[in-house]
Amino acid sequence: MTEIAQQSRTIGTIPARAWLVVAIAAGTAAGLLVGAEVDPVRVVAAVFGGVAAALVLWRFEWGIPLIVAAMPLQVAGRVLTSPVVVTLFQIALVLTIVSYGLSLLRGRAAFRLSAVDAGILSLLAAAVISLPNSLNMGATAMGIVRLSFMWLLVVVVANGLTTWRAAHRAAALLVATGVATGGLALAQYLLPGFEVGNILMINQGGGRFLRRVGAFFFDPNYMATFLSIVVLIALGAAIHARRPRAALAWLAASAVPAAGLFVSFSRTGWVGAAAGVVVLALTAPARRRLPLMGALIALGLVVAALNPEGLTTRVASIADTQRDMSVATRYHMFTSAIEIARDNWVFGTGLGAFDEAYPAYRQIGSRADITKPHQLPIALVAEMGIAGLIAEVVLIVGLVATFWRRRSGGWTAMESYAAAALVSVVAVQSWFQYYLYFEYLWFMVALAVVGNRLARADEEARDDG
């Protein structure tokens, strides 16, 4: 009798109450569509959102793919814009965190921390220390909240992906969203009348305009950084693939994001991707490293010779502080940030309050309309003082320690592309953009932790066997 009752409460592997939610949502949608004049798109979106929320609250692991799918929708995914911006990603993250907390209370989930968590918590502590003396306490308080959610993102993902299968699926979905984003970026660039998403026309002088496309990201550079991460994941998976068919599939998956990265005309993204590819080659299986390095050198020479759409000219302009105002502003802001850090070395300006101090330090030759920091490593010290510097060191040491433990055991695909992505963003691109709240950075931090844990678990299993 007990067995029959148990079976009556489940259908397949999903509890009957979850199916009940789906049935109620579908019935409500049908009633709305048949009755009043209601926008079908909104109804379908509401039903999908309700079903997705029910699944996430049932099992928090369902929230991870939902988070990945919502992350690229920085513009199109806005649910509210006033008085604050609320996005689908934020809703998905909050639901997943709540479900994870409920799972912890029921004893159905684990709460494991890593060396990386110590670094993120150090950043949070530094932010709190900077609050009492902040030049903008409201901005600092909001920064603390945002950084807290980035840490919770790492915790949820690191504790939710407990098998290789789940981890690889999350990475594959990330690549899929990158393919979709790259395809949209290509459409924005190649079709002048196609105005979906974020498109910027940059005046280069002399009647010349550069069409900067950003898909559904609010900034083309952020889209480019996302696409650089996707390209590195796909290439890393291809390099470590055991079967030629799988390698070709991953290479094909990298093509559209790579094309989207190119038409973003983001020098930050280009240089970051190049640095990440070098890391992929260095962490590839030993027998493939030399051929990969040779292929990279040959590819670089071919691209330089072909110079598509002035690629080398665009890259060379990275050092042009005389004619390129964007480069000049970043160069001068770097000097200003050092001066702000020097004068506020104890408590900083307060997290998120850099722009309050910057006007007094702004140098001639930099754009007056840009006041937000761009060099993250220096900006964190300027905003949070000595505590910010200590937190940076703790975080970097935590990341290095995560990979250092596995240096002699050979790299898995996930460890390889996670390392490549983090070097690309943290060591290179963060010197050009403020990526403290960039969701993909923290998602890759979580994947690094997941890859390390699973690889070490496999080692321990082999040792016990």
XYZ file of C-alpha atoms in Angstrom:
465
model
C 0.000 0.000 0.000
C 2.842 2.352 0.870
C 4.519 1.672 -2.465
C 1.282 2.415 -4.358
C 0.814 5.657 -2.430
C 4.394 6.635 -3.188
C 3.874 5.963 -6.897
C 0.686 8.034 -6.877
C 2.658 11.028 -5.660
C 5.126 10.883 -8.547
C 4.912 10.778 -12.314
C 8.197 9.581 -13.773
C 10.830 11.329 -11.652
C 8.858 14.558 -11.061
C 6.537 14.851 -8.031
C 2.835 15.104 -8.752
C 2.708 18.552 -7.139
C 5.075 19.855 -9.835
C 2.784 18.471 -12.534
C -0.137 20.089 -10.714
C 1.567 23.474 -10.993
C 2.122 22.902 -14.715
C -1.531 21.884 -15.232
C -2.845 24.912 -13.344
C -0.533 27.250 -15.282
C -1.594 25.750 -18.620
C -5.277 25.952 -17.729
C -4.940 29.564 -16.624
C -3.150 30.466 -19.854
C -5.854 28.787 -21.949
C -8.553 30.689 -20.095
C -6.813 34.017 -20.597
C -6.240 33.397 -24.285
C -9.844 32.393 -24.942
C -11.395 35.116 -22.769
C -10.167 38.711 -22.703
C -7.900 40.345 -25.234
C -4.549 39.488 -23.782
C -1.154 39.575 -25.457
C -0.396 35.877 -26.175
C 3.350 36.487 -25.920
C 3.007 37.865 -22.393
C 0.748 34.986 -21.374
C 3.153 32.378 -22.722
C 6.057 34.162 -21.019
C 4.147 34.248 -17.731
C 3.276 30.553 -17.964
C 6.839 29.622 -18.815
C 8.079 31.737 -15.920
C 5.642 30.089 -13.530
C 6.606 26.590 -14.581
C 10.305 27.445 -14.435
C 9.900 28.944 -10.955
C 8.072 25.803 -9.768
C 10.850 23.554 -11.070
C 13.554 25.693 -9.463
C 11.788 25.715 -6.109
C 11.374 21.935 -6.378
C 15.081 21.334 -7.092
C 17.558 24.203 -6.959
C 19.748 22.476 -9.574
C 17.141 23.457 -12.182
C 18.016 27.061 -11.460
C 21.534 26.760 -12.866
C 20.495 26.275 -16.534
C 17.874 28.994 -16.035
C 20.570 31.353 -14.781
C 22.815 30.531 -17.748
C 19.986 31.139 -20.221
C 19.075 34.491 -18.625
C 22.577 35.936 -18.258
C 22.957 37.283 -21.831
C 19.639 39.183 -21.613
C 20.985 42.290 -19.928
C 18.748 44.521 -22.088
C 15.950 42.270 -23.405
C 15.606 40.530 -20.041
C 14.663 43.621 -18.059
C 11.419 43.058 -16.160
C 11.520 46.433 -14.381
C 13.497 49.584 -15.144
C 12.174 51.905 -12.411
C 12.851 52.625 -9.609
C 15.552 49.961 -10.012
C 16.478 47.645 -12.845
C 15.312 44.049 -12.315
C 16.325 41.412 -14.855
C 15.360 37.829 -15.539
C 18.834 36.782 -14.439
C 18.349 38.396 -11.034
C 14.964 36.727 -10.586
C 16.402 33.339 -11.583
C 19.337 33.801 -9.203
C 17.140 34.786 -6.249
C 14.797 31.831 -6.846
C 17.769 29.465 -7.028
C 19.291 30.861 -3.843
C 15.977 30.500 -1.988
C 15.560 26.931 -3.257
C 19.157 26.120 -2.308
C 18.533 27.441 1.200
C 15.422 25.277 1.525
C 17.398 22.266 0.288
C 20.034 22.917 2.956
C 17.351 23.020 5.654
C 15.953 19.697 4.402
C 19.407 18.158 4.322
C 19.205 17.553 0.581
C 22.134 19.786 -0.417
C 25.704 20.316 0.744
C 27.369 23.578 1.706
C 31.024 23.368 0.746
C 33.396 26.305 0.615
C 36.720 26.561 -1.190
C 39.832 28.709 -1.109
C 38.164 30.959 -3.678
C 35.294 31.682 -1.291
C 37.803 33.073 1.197
C 38.892 35.580 -1.438
C 35.334 36.655 -2.270
C 34.435 36.965 1.412
C 37.572 39.073 1.866
C 36.288 41.384 -0.872
C 32.948 41.623 0.926
C 34.691 42.403 4.211
C 36.747 45.116 2.516
C 33.557 46.607 1.055
C 31.922 46.701 4.493
C 35.018 48.338 5.995
C 34.863 51.034 3.303
C 31.197 51.850 4.038
C 31.515 54.224 7.059
C 33.900 56.564 5.203
C 32.341 56.188 1.749
C 31.870 59.263 -0.425
C 28.544 57.727 -1.505
C 27.159 55.396 1.157
C 24.143 54.458 -0.946
C 26.327 53.307 -3.839
C 28.584 51.387 -1.455
C 25.632 49.658 0.205
C 24.277 48.658 -3.206
C 27.741 47.429 -4.212
C 27.873 45.235 -1.107
C 24.494 43.725 -2.004
C 25.530 43.083 -5.622
C 28.841 41.519 -4.587
C 27.012 39.329 -2.054
C 24.836 37.947 -4.829
C 27.904 37.242 -6.974
C 29.321 35.202 -4.103
C 26.016 33.366 -3.702
C 26.093 32.641 -7.446
C 29.467 30.947 -6.972
C 28.194 28.995 -3.949
C 25.025 27.785 -5.690
C 26.789 26.713 -8.890
C 29.749 25.113 -7.101
C 27.429 23.105 -4.842
C 24.805 22.375 -7.504
C 27.048 20.841 -10.169
C 28.101 17.670 -8.391
C 28.735 15.392 -11.394
C 30.742 15.688 -14.585
C 27.556 15.248 -16.587
C 25.826 18.188 -14.896
C 28.943 20.359 -15.162
C 29.468 19.631 -18.857
C 25.799 20.322 -19.551
C 26.084 23.724 -17.888
C 29.167 24.525 -19.963
C 27.457 23.313 -23.147
C 24.432 25.509 -22.423
C 26.766 28.440 -21.882
C 28.252 27.784 -25.332
C 24.755 27.499 -26.825
C 23.817 30.931 -25.463
C 27.094 32.200 -26.906
C 26.190 30.826 -30.338
C 22.820 32.593 -30.154
C 24.456 35.830 -28.992
C 27.124 35.643 -31.690
C 24.455 35.041 -34.323
C 22.499 38.081 -33.163
C 25.684 40.188 -33.190
C 26.392 39.114 -36.775
C 22.843 40.048 -37.815
C 23.208 43.438 -36.141
C 26.461 44.080 -37.995
C 25.635 42.680 -41.436
C 22.034 43.891 -41.705
C 21.923 47.718 -41.411
C 18.134 47.752 -41.071
C 18.190 45.167 -38.290
C 17.834 47.191 -35.083
C 17.097 44.474 -32.518
C 19.247 44.725 -29.401
C 21.981 47.199 -28.514
C 23.835 48.907 -31.391
C 26.189 51.860 -31.059
C 27.487 54.086 -33.845
C 30.909 55.426 -32.871
C 32.095 58.570 -34.647
C 35.681 58.030 -35.739
C 36.006 61.435 -37.391
C 36.216 62.366 -41.054
C 32.656 61.182 -41.623
C 33.561 57.599 -40.646
C 31.439 55.650 -38.171
C 32.156 52.313 -36.522
C 29.109 50.097 -35.973
C 29.578 48.561 -32.499
C 27.129 45.729 -31.839
C 26.275 44.402 -28.401
C 23.455 41.840 -28.914
C 21.366 42.062 -25.717
C 24.258 43.353 -23.598
C 24.260 46.976 -22.470
C 27.888 47.374 -23.594
C 29.583 45.803 -26.672
C 32.740 45.213 -24.635
C 30.837 43.101 -22.127
C 29.320 41.072 -24.946
C 32.807 40.613 -26.377
C 34.153 39.373 -23.050
C 31.287 36.889 -22.797
C 31.945 35.660 -26.339
C 35.671 35.357 -25.629
C 34.813 33.073 -22.699
C 32.482 30.996 -24.889
C 35.136 30.634 -27.585
C 37.657 29.469 -24.988
C 35.208 26.898 -23.572
C 34.449 25.481 -27.021
C 38.103 25.400 -28.081
C 39.149 23.861 -24.754
C 36.538 21.127 -25.120
C 37.691 20.489 -28.710
C 41.351 20.248 -27.693
C 40.576 17.687 -24.977
C 38.002 15.728 -27.005
C 38.829 12.043 -27.414
C 36.905 11.541 -30.656
C 37.411 13.558 -33.863
C 33.662 13.945 -34.312
C 33.309 15.580 -30.893
C 36.286 17.840 -31.559
C 34.782 18.989 -34.863
C 31.436 19.666 -33.174
C 33.080 21.883 -30.562
C 35.141 23.669 -33.212
C 31.971 24.328 -35.196
C 30.312 25.664 -32.042
C 33.161 28.150 -31.571
C 32.804 29.644 -35.084
C 29.724 31.848 -34.588
C 30.817 33.267 -31.195
C 34.263 33.939 -32.685
C 32.668 35.816 -35.585
C 30.479 37.753 -33.146
C 33.569 38.599 -31.101
C 35.275 39.906 -34.212
C 32.421 42.210 -35.298
C 32.186 43.602 -31.754
C 35.432 45.462 -32.577
C 36.316 45.148 -28.904
C 40.063 45.337 -28.508
C 39.579 44.213 -24.915
C 37.811 41.049 -26.053
C 40.304 40.330 -28.822
C 43.389 40.598 -26.622
C 41.727 38.661 -23.809
C 40.730 35.835 -26.140
C 44.264 35.636 -27.536
C 45.716 35.351 -24.025
C 43.203 32.640 -23.157
C 44.058 30.619 -26.271
C 47.710 30.575 -25.203
C 46.636 29.160 -21.815
C 44.578 26.497 -23.606
C 47.657 25.448 -25.557
C 49.821 25.314 -22.430
C 47.272 23.203 -20.526
C 46.453 20.868 -23.421
C 47.369 17.172 -23.288
C 51.150 16.915 -23.573
C 51.146 15.268 -26.996
C 49.029 18.092 -28.463
C 50.849 21.141 -27.084
C 53.540 21.613 -29.724
C 51.168 21.124 -32.682
C 48.747 23.585 -31.083
C 51.429 26.218 -30.520
C 52.550 25.824 -34.113
C 48.978 26.126 -35.359
C 48.449 29.271 -33.269
C 51.562 30.927 -34.677
C 50.554 30.036 -38.231
C 47.000 31.299 -37.662
C 48.318 34.565 -36.233
C 50.520 35.122 -39.273
C 47.655 34.375 -41.681
C 45.276 36.741 -39.890
C 47.902 39.484 -39.798
C 48.546 39.044 -43.519
C 44.876 39.112 -44.460
C 44.135 41.987 -42.033
C 40.325 41.611 -42.285
C 38.542 44.958 -41.879
C 41.651 46.602 -40.507
C 42.143 44.111 -37.665
C 45.809 44.883 -37.113
C 45.091 48.609 -37.305
C 42.426 48.279 -34.627
C 44.725 46.222 -32.393
C 47.618 48.641 -32.928
C 45.396 51.513 -31.789
C 45.467 50.058 -28.259
C 48.594 52.127 -27.647
C 47.402 55.244 -29.530
C 46.852 57.775 -26.743
C 47.105 60.742 -29.114
C 44.234 60.134 -31.533
C 42.054 57.530 -29.805
C 40.092 59.227 -26.993
C 38.922 55.894 -25.595
C 42.501 54.689 -25.191
C 43.654 58.064 -23.901
C 40.908 58.088 -21.268
C 41.843 54.620 -20.036
C 45.519 55.567 -19.906
C 44.902 58.782 -17.976
C 42.322 57.126 -15.714
C 44.899 54.513 -14.746
C 47.177 57.299 -13.477
C 44.252 58.999 -11.732
C 43.208 55.744 -10.051
C 46.708 55.275 -8.651
C 46.601 58.800 -7.231
C 43.184 58.206 -5.677
C 44.422 54.940 -4.154
C 47.498 56.726 -2.795
C 45.435 59.491 -1.161
C 42.768 57.112 0.190
C 44.894 54.108 1.031
C 43.335 53.402 4.457
C 39.582 53.053 3.736
C 39.297 54.035 0.077
C 36.544 56.128 -1.454
C 33.977 53.435 -0.699
C 32.978 50.603 -3.018
C 31.143 52.092 -6.002
C 32.091 55.668 -5.060
C 35.133 56.049 -7.321
C 33.290 58.501 -9.570
C 32.735 60.855 -6.618
C 36.479 61.335 -6.186
C 37.558 61.057 -9.827
C 36.640 64.552 -11.175
C 39.252 66.167 -8.933
C 41.894 63.786 -10.297
C 40.829 63.725 -13.954
C 43.705 64.541 -16.285
C 43.682 66.679 -19.390
C 43.127 64.553 -22.488
C 40.555 62.211 -20.944
C 36.835 62.311 -21.674
C 34.829 64.304 -19.145
C 31.721 62.118 -19.555
C 33.500 58.956 -18.382
C 33.854 58.841 -14.597
C 33.386 55.141 -13.794
C 36.622 53.184 -13.218
C 37.935 50.890 -15.939
C 41.002 49.239 -14.367
C 39.504 46.834 -11.850
C 42.703 45.811 -9.963
C 43.618 49.438 -9.231
C 40.007 50.587 -8.779
C 39.419 48.052 -5.978
C 42.310 49.528 -4.024
C 41.111 53.078 -4.721
C 37.607 52.166 -3.555
C 38.431 49.924 -0.575
C 41.933 50.926 0.474
C 44.416 48.519 1.994
C 41.640 46.020 2.791
C 40.787 45.922 -0.921
C 44.406 45.177 -1.810
C 44.574 42.371 0.763
C 41.311 40.924 -0.550
C 42.639 40.923 -4.114
C 45.734 39.028 -3.000
C 43.652 36.488 -1.050
C 41.370 35.937 -4.056
C 44.245 35.498 -6.515
C 46.042 33.136 -4.139
C 42.797 31.147 -3.789
C 42.439 30.850 -7.559
C 46.075 29.840 -8.013
C 45.786 27.282 -5.207
C 42.704 25.786 -6.850
C 44.658 24.998 -10.022
C 48.048 24.400 -8.392
C 46.842 21.250 -6.636
C 46.274 19.598 -9.994
C 49.409 20.778 -11.808
C 51.003 17.317 -11.892
C 47.892 15.278 -12.601
C 47.117 16.589 -16.076
C 44.342 19.038 -16.852
C 40.777 18.096 -17.565
C 38.932 20.034 -20.259
C 36.953 21.996 -17.653
C 40.039 22.919 -15.660
C 41.796 23.986 -18.848
C 39.112 26.270 -20.225
C 38.222 27.620 -16.775
C 41.870 28.599 -16.263
C 41.997 30.114 -19.754
C 38.818 32.131 -19.168
C 39.987 33.426 -15.792
C 43.386 34.446 -17.141
C 41.612 36.143 -20.032
C 39.234 38.136 -17.827
C 41.143 38.633 -14.564
C 44.715 38.988 -15.820
C 43.977 40.833 -19.088
C 40.509 42.239 -19.651
C 39.961 43.511 -16.108
C 42.669 46.129 -16.811
C 40.331 47.687 -19.381
C 36.865 47.199 -17.836
C 35.302 47.092 -14.363
C 34.226 43.437 -14.157
C 33.500 43.151 -10.426
C 29.810 42.417 -11.038
C 30.257 40.571 -14.332
C 28.241 37.380 -13.876
C 30.292 35.324 -16.315
C 33.497 35.985 -14.388
C 32.005 34.494 -11.233
C 30.335 31.659 -13.118
C 33.750 30.641 -14.467
C 35.181 30.886 -10.942
C 32.492 28.413 -9.886
C 33.292 26.098 -12.825
C 36.958 26.184 -11.807
C 35.982 25.018 -8.313
C 33.659 22.339 -9.732
C 36.279 21.048 -12.170
C 38.894 20.873 -9.432
C 36.607 19.047 -6.999
C 35.456 16.473 -9.537
C 38.998 15.829 -10.811
C 40.305 15.326 -7.286
C 37.363 13.025 -6.481
C 38.302 10.913 -9.521
C 41.923 10.778 -8.338
C 40.868 9.670 -4.874
C 38.587 7.016 -6.348
C 41.449 5.656 -8.455
C 43.768 5.645 -5.436
C 41.211 3.776 -3.333
C 40.666 1.298 -6.153
